[in-house]
mmCIF file of C-alpha atoms and ligand atoms in Angstrom:
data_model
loop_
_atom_site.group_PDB
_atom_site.id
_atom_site.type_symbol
_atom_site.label_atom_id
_atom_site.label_comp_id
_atom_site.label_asym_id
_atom_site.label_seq_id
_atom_site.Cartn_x
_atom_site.Cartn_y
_atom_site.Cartn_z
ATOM 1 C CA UNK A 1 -9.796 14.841 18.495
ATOM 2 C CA UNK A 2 -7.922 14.965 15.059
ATOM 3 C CA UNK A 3 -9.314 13.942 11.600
ATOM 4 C CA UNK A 4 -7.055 12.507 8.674
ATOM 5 C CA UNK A 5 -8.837 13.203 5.744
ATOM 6 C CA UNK A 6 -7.457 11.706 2.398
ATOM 7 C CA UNK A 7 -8.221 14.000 -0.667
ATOM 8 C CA UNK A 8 -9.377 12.068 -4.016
ATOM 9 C CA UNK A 9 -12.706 10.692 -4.127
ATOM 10 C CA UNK A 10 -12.920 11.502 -0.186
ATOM 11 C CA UNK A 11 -13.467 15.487 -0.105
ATOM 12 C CA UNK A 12 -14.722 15.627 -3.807
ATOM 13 C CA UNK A 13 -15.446 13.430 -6.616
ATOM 14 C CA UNK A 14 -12.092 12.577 -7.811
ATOM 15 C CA UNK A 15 -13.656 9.797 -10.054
ATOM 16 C CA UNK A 16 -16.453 11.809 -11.355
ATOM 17 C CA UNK A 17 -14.848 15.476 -11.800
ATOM 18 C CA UNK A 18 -10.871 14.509 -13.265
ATOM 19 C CA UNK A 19 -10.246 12.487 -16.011
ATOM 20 C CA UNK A 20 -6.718 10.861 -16.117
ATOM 21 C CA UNK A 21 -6.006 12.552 -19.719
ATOM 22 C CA UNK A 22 -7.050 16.457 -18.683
ATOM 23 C CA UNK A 23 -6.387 16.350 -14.867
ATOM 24 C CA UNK A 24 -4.749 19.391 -14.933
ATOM 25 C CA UNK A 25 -7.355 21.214 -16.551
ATOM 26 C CA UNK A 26 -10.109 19.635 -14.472
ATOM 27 C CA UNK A 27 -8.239 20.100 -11.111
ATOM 28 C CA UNK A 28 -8.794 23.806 -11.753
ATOM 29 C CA UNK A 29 -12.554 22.932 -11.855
ATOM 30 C CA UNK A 30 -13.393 20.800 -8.982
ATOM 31 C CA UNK A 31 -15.847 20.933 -6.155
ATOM 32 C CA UNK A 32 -15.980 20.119 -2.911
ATOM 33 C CA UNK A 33 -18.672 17.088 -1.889
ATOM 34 C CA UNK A 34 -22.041 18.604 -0.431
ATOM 35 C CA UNK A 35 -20.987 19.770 3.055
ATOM 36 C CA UNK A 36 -17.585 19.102 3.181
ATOM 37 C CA UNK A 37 -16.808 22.648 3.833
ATOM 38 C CA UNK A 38 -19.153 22.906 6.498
ATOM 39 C CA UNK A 39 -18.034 20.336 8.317
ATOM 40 C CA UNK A 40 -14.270 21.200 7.941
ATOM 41 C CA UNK A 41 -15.015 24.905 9.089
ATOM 42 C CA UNK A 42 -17.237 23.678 11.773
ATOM 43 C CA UNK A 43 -16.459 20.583 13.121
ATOM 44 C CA UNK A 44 -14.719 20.912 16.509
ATOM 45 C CA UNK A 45 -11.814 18.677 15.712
ATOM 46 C CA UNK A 46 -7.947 19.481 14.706
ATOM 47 C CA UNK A 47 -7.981 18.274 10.768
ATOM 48 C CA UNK A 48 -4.655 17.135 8.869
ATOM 49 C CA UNK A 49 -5.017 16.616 4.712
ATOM 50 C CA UNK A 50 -3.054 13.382 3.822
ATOM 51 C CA UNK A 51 -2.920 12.605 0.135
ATOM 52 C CA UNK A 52 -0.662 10.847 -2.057
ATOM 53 C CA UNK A 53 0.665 13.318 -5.365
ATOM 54 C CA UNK A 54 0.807 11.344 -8.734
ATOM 55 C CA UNK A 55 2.120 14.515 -10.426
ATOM 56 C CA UNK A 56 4.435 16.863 -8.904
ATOM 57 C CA UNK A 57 2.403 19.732 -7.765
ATOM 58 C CA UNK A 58 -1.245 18.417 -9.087
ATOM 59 C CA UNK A 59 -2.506 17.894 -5.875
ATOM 60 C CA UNK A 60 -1.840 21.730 -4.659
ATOM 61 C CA UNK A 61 -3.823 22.960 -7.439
ATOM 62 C CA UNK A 62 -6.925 20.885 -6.585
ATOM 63 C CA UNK A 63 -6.262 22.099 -2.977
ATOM 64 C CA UNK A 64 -6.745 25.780 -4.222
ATOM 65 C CA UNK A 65 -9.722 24.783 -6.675
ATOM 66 C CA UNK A 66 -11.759 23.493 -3.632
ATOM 67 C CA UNK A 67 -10.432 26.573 -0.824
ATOM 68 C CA UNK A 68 -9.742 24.267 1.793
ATOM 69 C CA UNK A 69 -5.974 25.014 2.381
ATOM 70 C CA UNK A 70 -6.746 26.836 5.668
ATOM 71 C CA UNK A 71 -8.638 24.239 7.668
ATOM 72 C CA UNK A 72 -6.092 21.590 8.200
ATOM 73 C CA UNK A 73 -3.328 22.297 10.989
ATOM 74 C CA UNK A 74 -1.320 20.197 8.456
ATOM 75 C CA UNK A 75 -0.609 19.226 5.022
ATOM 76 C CA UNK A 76 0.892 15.968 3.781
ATOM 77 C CA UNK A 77 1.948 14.305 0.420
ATOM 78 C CA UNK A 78 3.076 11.809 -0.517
ATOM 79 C CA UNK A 79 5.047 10.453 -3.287
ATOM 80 C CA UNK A 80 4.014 6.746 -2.818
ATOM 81 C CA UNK A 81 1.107 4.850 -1.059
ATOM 82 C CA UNK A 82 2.505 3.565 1.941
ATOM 83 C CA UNK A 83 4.005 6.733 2.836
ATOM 84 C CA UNK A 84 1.133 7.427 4.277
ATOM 85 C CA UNK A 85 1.101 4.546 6.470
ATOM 86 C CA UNK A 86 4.841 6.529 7.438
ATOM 87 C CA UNK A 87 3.411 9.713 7.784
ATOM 88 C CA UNK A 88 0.360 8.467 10.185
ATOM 89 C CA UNK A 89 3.219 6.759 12.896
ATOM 90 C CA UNK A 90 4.258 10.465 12.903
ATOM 91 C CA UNK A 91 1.236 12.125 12.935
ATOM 92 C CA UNK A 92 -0.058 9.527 15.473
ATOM 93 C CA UNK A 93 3.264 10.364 17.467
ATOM 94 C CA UNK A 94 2.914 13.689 17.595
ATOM 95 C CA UNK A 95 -0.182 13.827 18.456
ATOM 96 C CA UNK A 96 -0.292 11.003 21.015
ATOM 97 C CA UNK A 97 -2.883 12.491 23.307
ATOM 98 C CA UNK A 98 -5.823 13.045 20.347
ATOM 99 C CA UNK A 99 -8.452 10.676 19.387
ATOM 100 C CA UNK A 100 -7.258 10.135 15.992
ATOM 101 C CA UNK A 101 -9.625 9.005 12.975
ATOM 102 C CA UNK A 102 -9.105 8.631 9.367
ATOM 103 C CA UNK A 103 -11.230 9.139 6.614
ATOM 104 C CA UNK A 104 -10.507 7.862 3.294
ATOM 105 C CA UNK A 105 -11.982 5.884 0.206
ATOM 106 C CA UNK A 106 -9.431 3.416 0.092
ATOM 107 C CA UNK A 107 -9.348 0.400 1.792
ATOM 108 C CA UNK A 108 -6.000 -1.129 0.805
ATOM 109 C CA UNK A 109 -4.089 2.188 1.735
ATOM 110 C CA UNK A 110 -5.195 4.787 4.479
ATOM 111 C CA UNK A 111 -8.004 2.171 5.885
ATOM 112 C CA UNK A 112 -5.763 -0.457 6.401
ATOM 113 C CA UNK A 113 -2.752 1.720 7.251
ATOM 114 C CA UNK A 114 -4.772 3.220 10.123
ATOM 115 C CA UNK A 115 -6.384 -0.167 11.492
ATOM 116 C CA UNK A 116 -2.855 -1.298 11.853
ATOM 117 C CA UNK A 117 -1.761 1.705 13.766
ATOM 118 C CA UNK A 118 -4.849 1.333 16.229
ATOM 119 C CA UNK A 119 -6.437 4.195 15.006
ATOM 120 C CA UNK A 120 -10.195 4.412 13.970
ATOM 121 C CA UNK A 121 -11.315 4.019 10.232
ATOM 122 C CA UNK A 122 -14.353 5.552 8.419
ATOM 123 C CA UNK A 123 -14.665 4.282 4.941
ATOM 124 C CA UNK A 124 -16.195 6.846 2.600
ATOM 125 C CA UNK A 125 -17.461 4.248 0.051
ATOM 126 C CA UNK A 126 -17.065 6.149 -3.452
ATOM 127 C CA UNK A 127 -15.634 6.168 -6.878
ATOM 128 C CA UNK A 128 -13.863 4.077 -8.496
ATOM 129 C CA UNK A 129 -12.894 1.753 -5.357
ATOM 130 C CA UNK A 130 -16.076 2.020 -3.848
ATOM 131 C CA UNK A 131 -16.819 -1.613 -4.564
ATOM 132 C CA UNK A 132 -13.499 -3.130 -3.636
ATOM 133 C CA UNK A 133 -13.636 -6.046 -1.129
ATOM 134 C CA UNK A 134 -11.360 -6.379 2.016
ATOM 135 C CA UNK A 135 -9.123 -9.118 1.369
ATOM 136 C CA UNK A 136 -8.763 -9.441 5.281
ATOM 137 C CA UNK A 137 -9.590 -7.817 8.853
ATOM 138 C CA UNK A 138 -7.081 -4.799 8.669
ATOM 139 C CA UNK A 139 -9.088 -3.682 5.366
ATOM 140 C CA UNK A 140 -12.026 -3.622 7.211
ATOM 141 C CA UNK A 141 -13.039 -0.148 8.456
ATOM 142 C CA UNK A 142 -14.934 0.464 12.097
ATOM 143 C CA UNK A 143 -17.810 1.988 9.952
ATOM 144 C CA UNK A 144 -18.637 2.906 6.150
ATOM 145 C CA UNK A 145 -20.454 5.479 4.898
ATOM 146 C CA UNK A 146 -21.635 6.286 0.970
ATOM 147 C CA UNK A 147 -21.928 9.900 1.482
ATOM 148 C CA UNK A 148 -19.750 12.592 3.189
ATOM 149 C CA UNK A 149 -22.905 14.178 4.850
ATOM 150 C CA UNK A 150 -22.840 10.526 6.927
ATOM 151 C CA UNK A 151 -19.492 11.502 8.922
ATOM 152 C CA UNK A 152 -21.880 13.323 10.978
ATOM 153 C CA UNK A 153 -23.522 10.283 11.990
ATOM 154 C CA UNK A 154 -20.077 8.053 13.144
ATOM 155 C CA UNK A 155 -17.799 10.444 14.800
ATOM 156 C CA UNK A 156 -18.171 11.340 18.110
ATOM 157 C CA UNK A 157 -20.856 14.433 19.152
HETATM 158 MG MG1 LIG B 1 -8.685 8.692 -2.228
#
């Protein structure tokens, strides 16, 4: 098994904890959601970090602020959204005999990208897109949940 995690407002509380005007100060400051760490020390799955960099090097620095470097087998970002829809063909490619999942807060990016690459969704409904609609199927993830505690509950035991 393999878990694509996306980074803002999916490990921590992008929305709540950085501010578009001091985001470089606050990335220095930001914290992980309850059990997050936990679960990507202890859950027996291969993880891979997939985020998408507004500012060149920002999303490194919030990496280091929350110590989570070391628990994906991979890091990706990208420059623009559906990049990530590029990167998962690859990932999904090279790592054609894992049950893939993706995790993510967005449903017009990394949800949609990974319904339409057959892989399964989990919605993490928070922040500032938590009350977006899907506009059709592909935005619709396999499940939802509203806190990051909840993954426990979808993925496989
Ligand atoms: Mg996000």
């Amino acid at each position: 098994m393999l878990i694509v995690f996306d980074l803002d407002d999916t490990l921590y509380d992008c929305s709540g904890q950085v501010k578009f005007e001091t985001r470089w100060q606050d990335a220095r400051c930001i914290t992980p959601f309850p059990g997050a760490i936990d679960f990507l020390s202890s859950y027996p799955s291969k993880k891979i970090l997939l985020s998408r960099e507004t500012d060149t090097g920002l999303q490194n620095v919030k990496i280091d602020s929350l110590g989570i470097r070391d628990y994906f087998v991979e890091i990706y970002l990208c420059q623009r959204g559906e990049e990530k829809k590029t990167v998962l063909e690859k990932i999904q490619r090279e790592y054609s005999s894992e049950d893939i999942w993706v995790v993510g807060d967005r449903i017009d990016s990394e949800i949609q990208y990974g319904n339409e690459l057959g892989l399964k969704t989990v919605r993490l409904s928070c922040g500032k897109y938590k009350d977006m609609m899907p506009q059709h199927k592909l935005q619709e993830a396999h499940h939802t949940i509203t806190e990051f505690l909840q993954l426990y509950k979808v993925l496989p035991t």
